[in-house]
């Protein structure tokens, strides 16, 4: 493995923002604001799992295409990461949830209340699998007493947040301002329904895997995408007590198996996410490199591509 292939090396073409400054020297908070051309861009808000991890927040991603901002998942700490990036919660127009494991939506209450406190009464659209409508409804009822108290100290009459929930099946989910979003089924045992998402513009295709074991349907949707952001879980470093380890190969993708997925999908750039606290970036990269020679970045929170 030569210097150009180092798995943890960050090139200007690959990821612009990391560790507080990007490679061109811009402050991190300017990364989202700074004009980045017409191409759609994606930022990693959180690259971790349910484990508390100061280095990696829970799963979450932000995408910008023209004047429209999207988010995919909102795990623990994602709202704070968003603000670190220079993006405010009320600037997200559409939120997509990959599946109903709590580490992928645990920050949704923070998201909703932050938008409301900032005075945003516009309808907000949330998309996800069957069950997301019930989850959002229950969350709003949980937040209602707090928001009603906050209404008493407002000088302008406010209403409860206007959340429009869209339960999806595989296929086109949204088309707006030249951006097409497609939901596709992935394999995340024991859930009956879990999605990856494909974002397409005229000049760029970005795929987010969500949580999945190796999946032909994902390979088909990600084939020759410009960017594939894919989970990467080292099974042997999963230390949760009492977990049935026999389920793991049916729910997640190891670095060894990710290499084979990427080799078949042939993305322009592979970016790893959803990594365990004990996983070392260099080790992950070396494992993937055994069977995959394409462009690779081991993802870190706040990278932008």
mmCIF file of C-alpha atoms in Angstrom:
data_model
loop_
_atom_site.group_PDB
_atom_site.id
_atom_site.type_symbol
_atom_site.label_atom_id
_atom_site.label_comp_id
_atom_site.label_asym_id
_atom_site.label_seq_id
_atom_site.Cartn_x
_atom_site.Cartn_y
_atom_site.Cartn_z
ATOM 1 C CA UNK A 1 0.000 0.000 0.000
ATOM 2 C CA UNK A 2 1.659 3.200 -1.187
ATOM 3 C CA UNK A 3 1.246 6.724 0.196
ATOM 4 C CA UNK A 4 -1.483 7.567 -2.312
ATOM 5 C CA UNK A 5 -3.547 4.663 -1.033
ATOM 6 C CA UNK A 6 -3.210 5.348 2.692
ATOM 7 C CA UNK A 7 -6.713 4.693 4.053
ATOM 8 C CA UNK A 8 -6.678 7.571 6.517
ATOM 9 C CA UNK A 9 -5.152 10.175 4.244
ATOM 10 C CA UNK A 10 -7.559 12.979 3.372
ATOM 11 C CA UNK A 11 -7.149 14.586 -0.018
ATOM 12 C CA UNK A 12 -8.725 17.862 -1.110
ATOM 13 C CA UNK A 13 -10.757 15.968 -3.661
ATOM 14 C CA UNK A 14 -11.991 13.454 -1.127
ATOM 15 C CA UNK A 15 -13.008 15.170 2.079
ATOM 16 C CA UNK A 16 -12.729 18.884 2.664
ATOM 17 C CA UNK A 17 -13.453 19.270 6.365
ATOM 18 C CA UNK A 18 -11.847 17.498 9.280
ATOM 19 C CA UNK A 19 -10.378 18.197 12.707
ATOM 20 C CA UNK A 20 -11.633 21.755 12.885
ATOM 21 C CA UNK A 21 -10.165 22.997 9.604
ATOM 22 C CA UNK A 22 -10.217 21.801 6.042
ATOM 23 C CA UNK A 23 -7.126 21.163 3.953
ATOM 24 C CA UNK A 24 -7.369 24.614 2.379
ATOM 25 C CA UNK A 25 -7.304 26.231 5.821
ATOM 26 C CA UNK A 26 -10.911 27.389 6.066
ATOM 27 C CA UNK A 27 -12.521 27.352 9.526
ATOM 28 C CA UNK A 28 -14.825 24.381 9.957
ATOM 29 C CA UNK A 29 -17.972 26.497 10.329
ATOM 30 C CA UNK A 30 -17.344 27.930 6.857
ATOM 31 C CA UNK A 31 -17.304 24.531 5.166
ATOM 32 C CA UNK A 32 -21.051 24.372 4.649
ATOM 33 C CA UNK A 33 -21.423 28.069 3.909
ATOM 34 C CA UNK A 34 -18.564 28.403 1.476
ATOM 35 C CA UNK A 35 -19.685 28.077 -2.150
ATOM 36 C CA UNK A 36 -18.677 24.639 -3.299
ATOM 37 C CA UNK A 37 -19.752 24.785 -6.923
ATOM 38 C CA UNK A 38 -22.986 23.408 -8.298
ATOM 39 C CA UNK A 39 -22.359 19.772 -7.374
ATOM 40 C CA UNK A 40 -24.340 18.186 -4.572
ATOM 41 C CA UNK A 41 -22.254 17.736 -1.420
ATOM 42 C CA UNK A 42 -22.560 15.494 1.620
ATOM 43 C CA UNK A 43 -21.231 15.903 5.164
ATOM 44 C CA UNK A 44 -20.749 13.215 7.802
ATOM 45 C CA UNK A 45 -22.465 14.469 10.954
ATOM 46 C CA UNK A 46 -21.983 11.246 12.879
ATOM 47 C CA UNK A 47 -20.075 8.069 12.014
ATOM 48 C CA UNK A 48 -20.670 6.041 15.184
ATOM 49 C CA UNK A 49 -23.157 3.598 16.691
ATOM 50 C CA UNK A 50 -25.281 3.491 19.876
ATOM 51 C CA UNK A 51 -22.096 3.330 21.986
ATOM 52 C CA UNK A 52 -21.273 6.749 23.506
ATOM 53 C CA UNK A 53 -18.138 7.891 21.705
ATOM 54 C CA UNK A 54 -16.666 11.416 21.904
ATOM 55 C CA UNK A 55 -14.960 10.939 18.557
ATOM 56 C CA UNK A 56 -17.955 9.613 16.661
ATOM 57 C CA UNK A 57 -21.508 10.842 17.210
ATOM 58 C CA UNK A 58 -24.506 8.750 16.279
ATOM 59 C CA UNK A 59 -25.387 8.210 12.621
ATOM 60 C CA UNK A 60 -26.308 11.292 10.625
ATOM 61 C CA UNK A 61 -25.563 12.980 7.298
ATOM 62 C CA UNK A 62 -26.362 16.308 5.657
ATOM 63 C CA UNK A 63 -26.646 16.886 1.922
ATOM 64 C CA UNK A 64 -26.909 20.121 -0.004
ATOM 65 C CA UNK A 65 -27.957 20.549 -3.614
ATOM 66 C CA UNK A 66 -28.529 24.122 -4.713
ATOM 67 C CA UNK A 67 -30.926 25.781 -2.285
ATOM 68 C CA UNK A 68 -32.227 22.538 -0.750
ATOM 69 C CA UNK A 69 -30.770 20.875 2.352
ATOM 70 C CA UNK A 70 -31.438 17.283 3.345
ATOM 71 C CA UNK A 71 -30.516 15.179 6.364
ATOM 72 C CA UNK A 72 -30.394 11.415 6.654
ATOM 73 C CA UNK A 73 -30.781 10.024 10.186
ATOM 74 C CA UNK A 74 -30.286 11.971 13.410
ATOM 75 C CA UNK A 75 -28.392 9.916 15.939
ATOM 76 C CA UNK A 76 -27.065 11.144 19.265
ATOM 77 C CA UNK A 77 -25.193 14.444 18.963
ATOM 78 C CA UNK A 78 -26.062 15.051 15.319
ATOM 79 C CA UNK A 79 -27.737 18.424 15.941
ATOM 80 C CA UNK A 80 -24.595 19.733 17.646
ATOM 81 C CA UNK A 81 -22.430 18.390 14.819
ATOM 82 C CA UNK A 82 -24.690 20.165 12.345
ATOM 83 C CA UNK A 83 -24.138 23.492 14.089
ATOM 84 C CA UNK A 84 -20.378 22.850 14.230
ATOM 85 C CA UNK A 85 -20.536 22.501 10.478
ATOM 86 C CA UNK A 86 -22.271 25.868 10.136
ATOM 87 C CA UNK A 87 -25.713 24.447 9.359
ATOM 88 C CA UNK A 88 -28.676 25.289 11.604
ATOM 89 C CA UNK A 89 -31.507 22.812 12.298
ATOM 90 C CA UNK A 90 -34.110 25.083 10.700
ATOM 91 C CA UNK A 91 -32.130 25.018 7.458
ATOM 92 C CA UNK A 92 -32.852 21.332 6.881
ATOM 93 C CA UNK A 93 -35.805 21.035 4.511
ATOM 94 C CA UNK A 94 -36.270 17.255 4.461
ATOM 95 C CA UNK A 95 -35.201 14.515 6.899
ATOM 96 C CA UNK A 96 -34.928 10.861 5.876
ATOM 97 C CA UNK A 97 -34.781 8.044 8.444
ATOM 98 C CA UNK A 98 -33.172 4.793 7.299
ATOM 99 C CA UNK A 99 -34.789 2.506 9.883
ATOM 100 C CA UNK A 100 -36.367 2.472 13.307
ATOM 101 C CA UNK A 101 -33.428 1.643 15.542
ATOM 102 C CA UNK A 102 -33.199 4.416 18.111
ATOM 103 C CA UNK A 103 -29.555 5.275 17.417
ATOM 104 C CA UNK A 104 -30.733 6.583 14.038
ATOM 105 C CA UNK A 105 -33.396 8.955 15.395
ATOM 106 C CA UNK A 106 -32.607 9.599 19.078
ATOM 107 C CA UNK A 107 -31.778 13.284 18.396
ATOM 108 C CA UNK A 108 -35.081 13.919 16.616
ATOM 109 C CA UNK A 109 -36.640 15.543 19.693
ATOM 110 C CA UNK A 110 -33.696 17.946 19.920
ATOM 111 C CA UNK A 111 -34.056 18.606 16.188
ATOM 112 C CA UNK A 112 -37.780 19.421 16.447
ATOM 113 C CA UNK A 113 -37.509 21.629 19.540
ATOM 114 C CA UNK A 114 -34.502 23.505 18.143
ATOM 115 C CA UNK A 115 -36.399 24.349 14.966
ATOM 116 C CA UNK A 116 -39.407 25.498 16.998
ATOM 117 C CA UNK A 117 -37.345 27.646 19.390
ATOM 118 C CA UNK A 118 -35.736 29.304 16.375
ATOM 119 C CA UNK A 119 -39.209 30.428 15.293
ATOM 120 C CA UNK A 120 -39.626 28.104 12.341
ATOM 121 C CA UNK A 121 -43.330 27.287 11.878
ATOM 122 C CA UNK A 122 -43.023 25.968 8.335
ATOM 123 C CA UNK A 123 -44.151 22.414 7.640
ATOM 124 C CA UNK A 124 -41.247 20.003 8.023
ATOM 125 C CA UNK A 125 -41.102 16.761 6.074
ATOM 126 C CA UNK A 126 -39.850 13.502 7.567
ATOM 127 C CA UNK A 127 -39.584 10.305 5.510
ATOM 128 C CA UNK A 128 -38.956 6.750 6.609
ATOM 129 C CA UNK A 129 -40.190 3.168 6.796
ATOM 130 C CA UNK A 130 -43.589 2.062 8.027
ATOM 131 C CA UNK A 131 -43.790 2.943 11.712
ATOM 132 C CA UNK A 132 -42.098 6.327 11.431
ATOM 133 C CA UNK A 133 -45.486 8.090 11.627
ATOM 134 C CA UNK A 134 -46.264 6.417 14.957
ATOM 135 C CA UNK A 135 -42.788 7.174 16.290
ATOM 136 C CA UNK A 136 -42.999 10.868 15.360
ATOM 137 C CA UNK A 137 -46.534 11.152 16.768
ATOM 138 C CA UNK A 138 -45.483 9.649 20.092
ATOM 139 C CA UNK A 139 -42.454 11.934 20.243
ATOM 140 C CA UNK A 140 -44.583 15.031 19.628
ATOM 141 C CA UNK A 141 -46.893 14.010 22.473
ATOM 142 C CA UNK A 142 -43.865 13.592 24.727
ATOM 143 C CA UNK A 143 -42.695 17.103 23.784
ATOM 144 C CA UNK A 144 -46.133 18.719 24.047
ATOM 145 C CA UNK A 145 -45.996 19.688 27.776
ATOM 146 C CA UNK A 146 -42.625 21.376 27.295
ATOM 147 C CA UNK A 147 -43.691 23.250 24.163
ATOM 148 C CA UNK A 148 -46.962 24.382 25.767
ATOM 149 C CA UNK A 149 -44.982 25.872 28.659
ATOM 150 C CA UNK A 150 -42.691 27.622 26.198
ATOM 151 C CA UNK A 151 -45.710 29.050 24.374
ATOM 152 C CA UNK A 152 -46.655 30.957 27.553
ATOM 153 C CA UNK A 153 -43.535 33.119 27.363
ATOM 154 C CA UNK A 154 -43.824 33.946 23.649
ATOM 155 C CA UNK A 155 -45.034 37.362 22.494
ATOM 156 C CA UNK A 156 -46.426 35.763 19.333
ATOM 157 C CA UNK A 157 -48.971 32.952 19.423
ATOM 158 C CA UNK A 158 -47.268 29.717 18.411
ATOM 159 C CA UNK A 159 -48.590 26.327 17.404
ATOM 160 C CA UNK A 160 -47.192 22.858 17.842
ATOM 161 C CA UNK A 161 -44.616 21.902 15.195
ATOM 162 C CA UNK A 162 -46.161 21.048 11.833
ATOM 163 C CA UNK A 163 -44.519 17.738 10.952
ATOM 164 C CA UNK A 164 -45.525 16.029 7.700
ATOM 165 C CA UNK A 165 -44.617 12.341 7.861
ATOM 166 C CA UNK A 166 -44.215 10.213 4.737
ATOM 167 C CA UNK A 167 -44.033 6.430 5.133
ATOM 168 C CA UNK A 168 -42.139 4.930 2.219
ATOM 169 C CA UNK A 169 -41.842 1.745 0.262
ATOM 170 C CA UNK A 170 -38.963 0.999 -2.070
ATOM 171 C CA UNK A 171 -38.860 3.415 -4.983
ATOM 172 C CA UNK A 172 -38.901 7.165 -5.661
ATOM 173 C CA UNK A 173 -39.331 9.111 -2.403
ATOM 174 C CA UNK A 174 -38.989 12.752 -3.451
ATOM 175 C CA UNK A 175 -38.079 14.885 -6.444
ATOM 176 C CA UNK A 176 -37.433 18.567 -5.813
ATOM 177 C CA UNK A 177 -35.330 21.294 -7.445
ATOM 178 C CA UNK A 178 -33.440 18.854 -9.629
ATOM 179 C CA UNK A 179 -32.768 16.341 -6.832
ATOM 180 C CA UNK A 180 -34.242 12.856 -6.987
ATOM 181 C CA UNK A 181 -34.272 10.737 -3.820
ATOM 182 C CA UNK A 182 -34.864 6.993 -4.040
ATOM 183 C CA UNK A 183 -35.420 4.637 -1.107
ATOM 184 C CA UNK A 184 -34.217 1.076 -1.590
ATOM 185 C CA UNK A 185 -34.519 -1.977 0.626
ATOM 186 C CA UNK A 186 -31.476 -3.248 2.504
ATOM 187 C CA UNK A 187 -30.946 -6.286 4.746
ATOM 188 C CA UNK A 188 -30.835 -5.380 8.444
ATOM 189 C CA UNK A 189 -32.032 -8.322 10.547
ATOM 190 C CA UNK A 190 -34.327 -8.483 12.503
ATOM 191 C CA UNK A 191 -36.102 -5.462 10.983
ATOM 192 C CA UNK A 192 -38.713 -6.126 8.333
ATOM 193 C CA UNK A 193 -37.993 -2.809 6.626
ATOM 194 C CA UNK A 194 -34.779 -0.793 6.437
ATOM 195 C CA UNK A 195 -33.692 1.591 3.708
ATOM 196 C CA UNK A 196 -30.651 2.930 1.992
ATOM 197 C CA UNK A 197 -31.053 6.164 0.039
ATOM 198 C CA UNK A 198 -29.841 7.271 -3.369
ATOM 199 C CA UNK A 199 -29.590 11.022 -4.000
ATOM 200 C CA UNK A 200 -29.234 12.020 -7.646
ATOM 201 C CA UNK A 201 -28.705 15.299 -9.449
ATOM 202 C CA UNK A 202 -27.768 15.880 -13.048
ATOM 203 C CA UNK A 203 -24.065 15.676 -12.203
ATOM 204 C CA UNK A 204 -23.730 13.535 -9.067
ATOM 205 C CA UNK A 205 -25.022 10.340 -7.425
ATOM 206 C CA UNK A 206 -24.563 9.773 -3.686
ATOM 207 C CA UNK A 207 -25.648 6.587 -1.905
ATOM 208 C CA UNK A 208 -26.030 6.064 1.850
ATOM 209 C CA UNK A 209 -26.313 2.438 2.890
ATOM 210 C CA UNK A 210 -27.988 2.789 6.265
ATOM 211 C CA UNK A 211 -27.453 -0.334 8.380
ATOM 212 C CA UNK A 212 -27.184 -3.431 6.238
ATOM 213 C CA UNK A 213 -25.472 -6.720 5.681
ATOM 214 C CA UNK A 214 -24.018 -7.225 2.177
ATOM 215 C CA UNK A 215 -26.932 -6.749 -0.167
ATOM 216 C CA UNK A 216 -27.331 -7.177 -3.928
ATOM 217 C CA UNK A 217 -30.044 -4.514 -3.971
ATOM 218 C CA UNK A 218 -27.621 -1.988 -2.523
ATOM 219 C CA UNK A 219 -24.928 -2.938 -5.026
ATOM 220 C CA UNK A 220 -27.414 -2.400 -7.845
ATOM 221 C CA UNK A 221 -28.476 1.055 -6.623
ATOM 222 C CA UNK A 222 -24.897 2.092 -5.796
ATOM 223 C CA UNK A 223 -23.330 0.837 -9.008
ATOM 224 C CA UNK A 224 -20.823 3.441 -10.194
ATOM 225 C CA UNK A 225 -22.231 6.089 -7.871
ATOM 226 C CA UNK A 226 -19.919 9.030 -7.313
ATOM 227 C CA UNK A 227 -19.904 8.389 -3.550
ATOM 228 C CA UNK A 228 -20.956 5.340 -1.540
ATOM 229 C CA UNK A 229 -21.173 5.945 2.218
ATOM 230 C CA UNK A 230 -21.395 2.473 3.733
ATOM 231 C CA UNK A 231 -21.465 1.053 7.243
ATOM 232 C CA UNK A 232 -18.381 -0.842 8.439
ATOM 233 C CA UNK A 233 -18.631 -2.970 11.595
ATOM 234 C CA UNK A 234 -15.841 -5.207 12.903
ATOM 235 C CA UNK A 235 -17.853 -8.100 14.283
ATOM 236 C CA UNK A 236 -15.106 -9.259 16.647
ATOM 237 C CA UNK A 237 -14.957 -5.844 18.361
ATOM 238 C CA UNK A 238 -18.654 -5.764 19.204
ATOM 239 C CA UNK A 239 -18.517 -5.896 23.003
ATOM 240 C CA UNK A 240 -22.188 -5.500 23.987
ATOM 241 C CA UNK A 241 -23.064 -8.019 26.715
ATOM 242 C CA UNK A 242 -25.662 -10.705 26.019
ATOM 243 C CA UNK A 243 -25.789 -10.017 22.275
ATOM 244 C CA UNK A 244 -26.492 -12.984 20.021
ATOM 245 C CA UNK A 245 -23.473 -12.771 17.748
ATOM 246 C CA UNK A 246 -25.015 -15.129 15.214
ATOM 247 C CA UNK A 247 -27.226 -12.245 14.032
ATOM 248 C CA UNK A 248 -24.356 -9.895 13.190
ATOM 249 C CA UNK A 249 -23.529 -11.135 9.662
ATOM 250 C CA UNK A 250 -27.225 -10.739 8.799
ATOM 251 C CA UNK A 251 -27.432 -7.170 10.092
ATOM 252 C CA UNK A 252 -24.077 -5.490 9.453
ATOM 253 C CA UNK A 253 -21.167 -5.420 7.010
ATOM 254 C CA UNK A 254 -17.629 -6.211 8.143
ATOM 255 C CA UNK A 255 -14.646 -4.458 6.506
ATOM 256 C CA UNK A 256 -13.761 -7.730 4.766
ATOM 257 C CA UNK A 257 -17.232 -8.001 3.251
ATOM 258 C CA UNK A 258 -17.421 -4.269 2.534
ATOM 259 C CA UNK A 259 -14.394 -4.628 0.279
ATOM 260 C CA UNK A 260 -16.296 -7.154 -1.829
ATOM 261 C CA UNK A 261 -19.433 -4.990 -1.905
ATOM 262 C CA UNK A 262 -17.406 -2.000 -3.082
ATOM 263 C CA UNK A 263 -15.545 -4.072 -5.642
ATOM 264 C CA UNK A 264 -18.876 -5.039 -7.195
ATOM 265 C CA UNK A 265 -20.493 -1.600 -6.842
ATOM 266 C CA UNK A 266 -17.484 0.300 -8.269
ATOM 267 C CA UNK A 267 -18.186 3.690 -6.642
ATOM 268 C CA UNK A 268 -16.034 6.680 -7.468
ATOM 269 C CA UNK A 269 -15.310 7.006 -3.744
ATOM 270 C CA UNK A 270 -16.041 4.649 -0.840
ATOM 271 C CA UNK A 271 -16.509 6.269 2.585
ATOM 272 C CA UNK A 272 -16.921 4.162 5.730
ATOM 273 C CA UNK A 273 -19.313 4.994 8.562
ATOM 274 C CA UNK A 274 -21.137 3.389 11.541
ATOM 275 C CA UNK A 275 -17.892 2.248 13.169
ATOM 276 C CA UNK A 276 -17.248 0.825 16.628
ATOM 277 C CA UNK A 277 -15.247 2.794 19.222
ATOM 278 C CA UNK A 278 -12.484 0.155 19.273
ATOM 279 C CA UNK A 279 -12.074 0.136 15.498
ATOM 280 C CA UNK A 280 -8.864 1.848 14.418
ATOM 281 C CA UNK A 281 -9.093 3.720 11.095
ATOM 282 C CA UNK A 282 -5.746 2.454 9.815
ATOM 283 C CA UNK A 283 -6.627 -1.143 10.591
ATOM 284 C CA UNK A 284 -10.007 -0.795 8.856
ATOM 285 C CA UNK A 285 -8.323 0.647 5.799
ATOM 286 C CA UNK A 286 -5.734 -2.098 5.647
ATOM 287 C CA UNK A 287 -8.421 -4.788 5.835
ATOM 288 C CA UNK A 288 -10.517 -3.201 3.079
ATOM 289 C CA UNK A 289 -7.433 -2.696 0.902
ATOM 290 C CA UNK A 290 -6.783 -6.440 0.756
ATOM 291 C CA UNK A 291 -9.662 -6.839 -1.699
ATOM 292 C CA UNK A 292 -10.529 -3.325 -2.858
ATOM 293 C CA UNK A 293 -8.278 -0.981 -4.825
ATOM 294 C CA UNK A 294 -10.660 1.925 -5.422
ATOM 295 C CA UNK A 295 -10.642 5.337 -3.746
ATOM 296 C CA UNK A 296 -11.277 4.987 -0.025
ATOM 297 C CA UNK A 297 -11.771 7.285 2.957
ATOM 298 C CA UNK A 298 -12.266 6.013 6.500
ATOM 299 C CA UNK A 299 -14.999 8.400 7.573
ATOM 300 C CA UNK A 300 -14.698 10.852 10.464
ATOM 301 C CA UNK A 301 -17.334 13.209 11.828
ATOM 302 C CA UNK A 302 -17.565 16.542 9.960
ATOM 303 C CA UNK A 303 -15.885 15.408 6.761
ATOM 304 C CA UNK A 304 -17.502 16.970 3.689
ATOM 305 C CA UNK A 305 -17.332 15.526 0.176
#
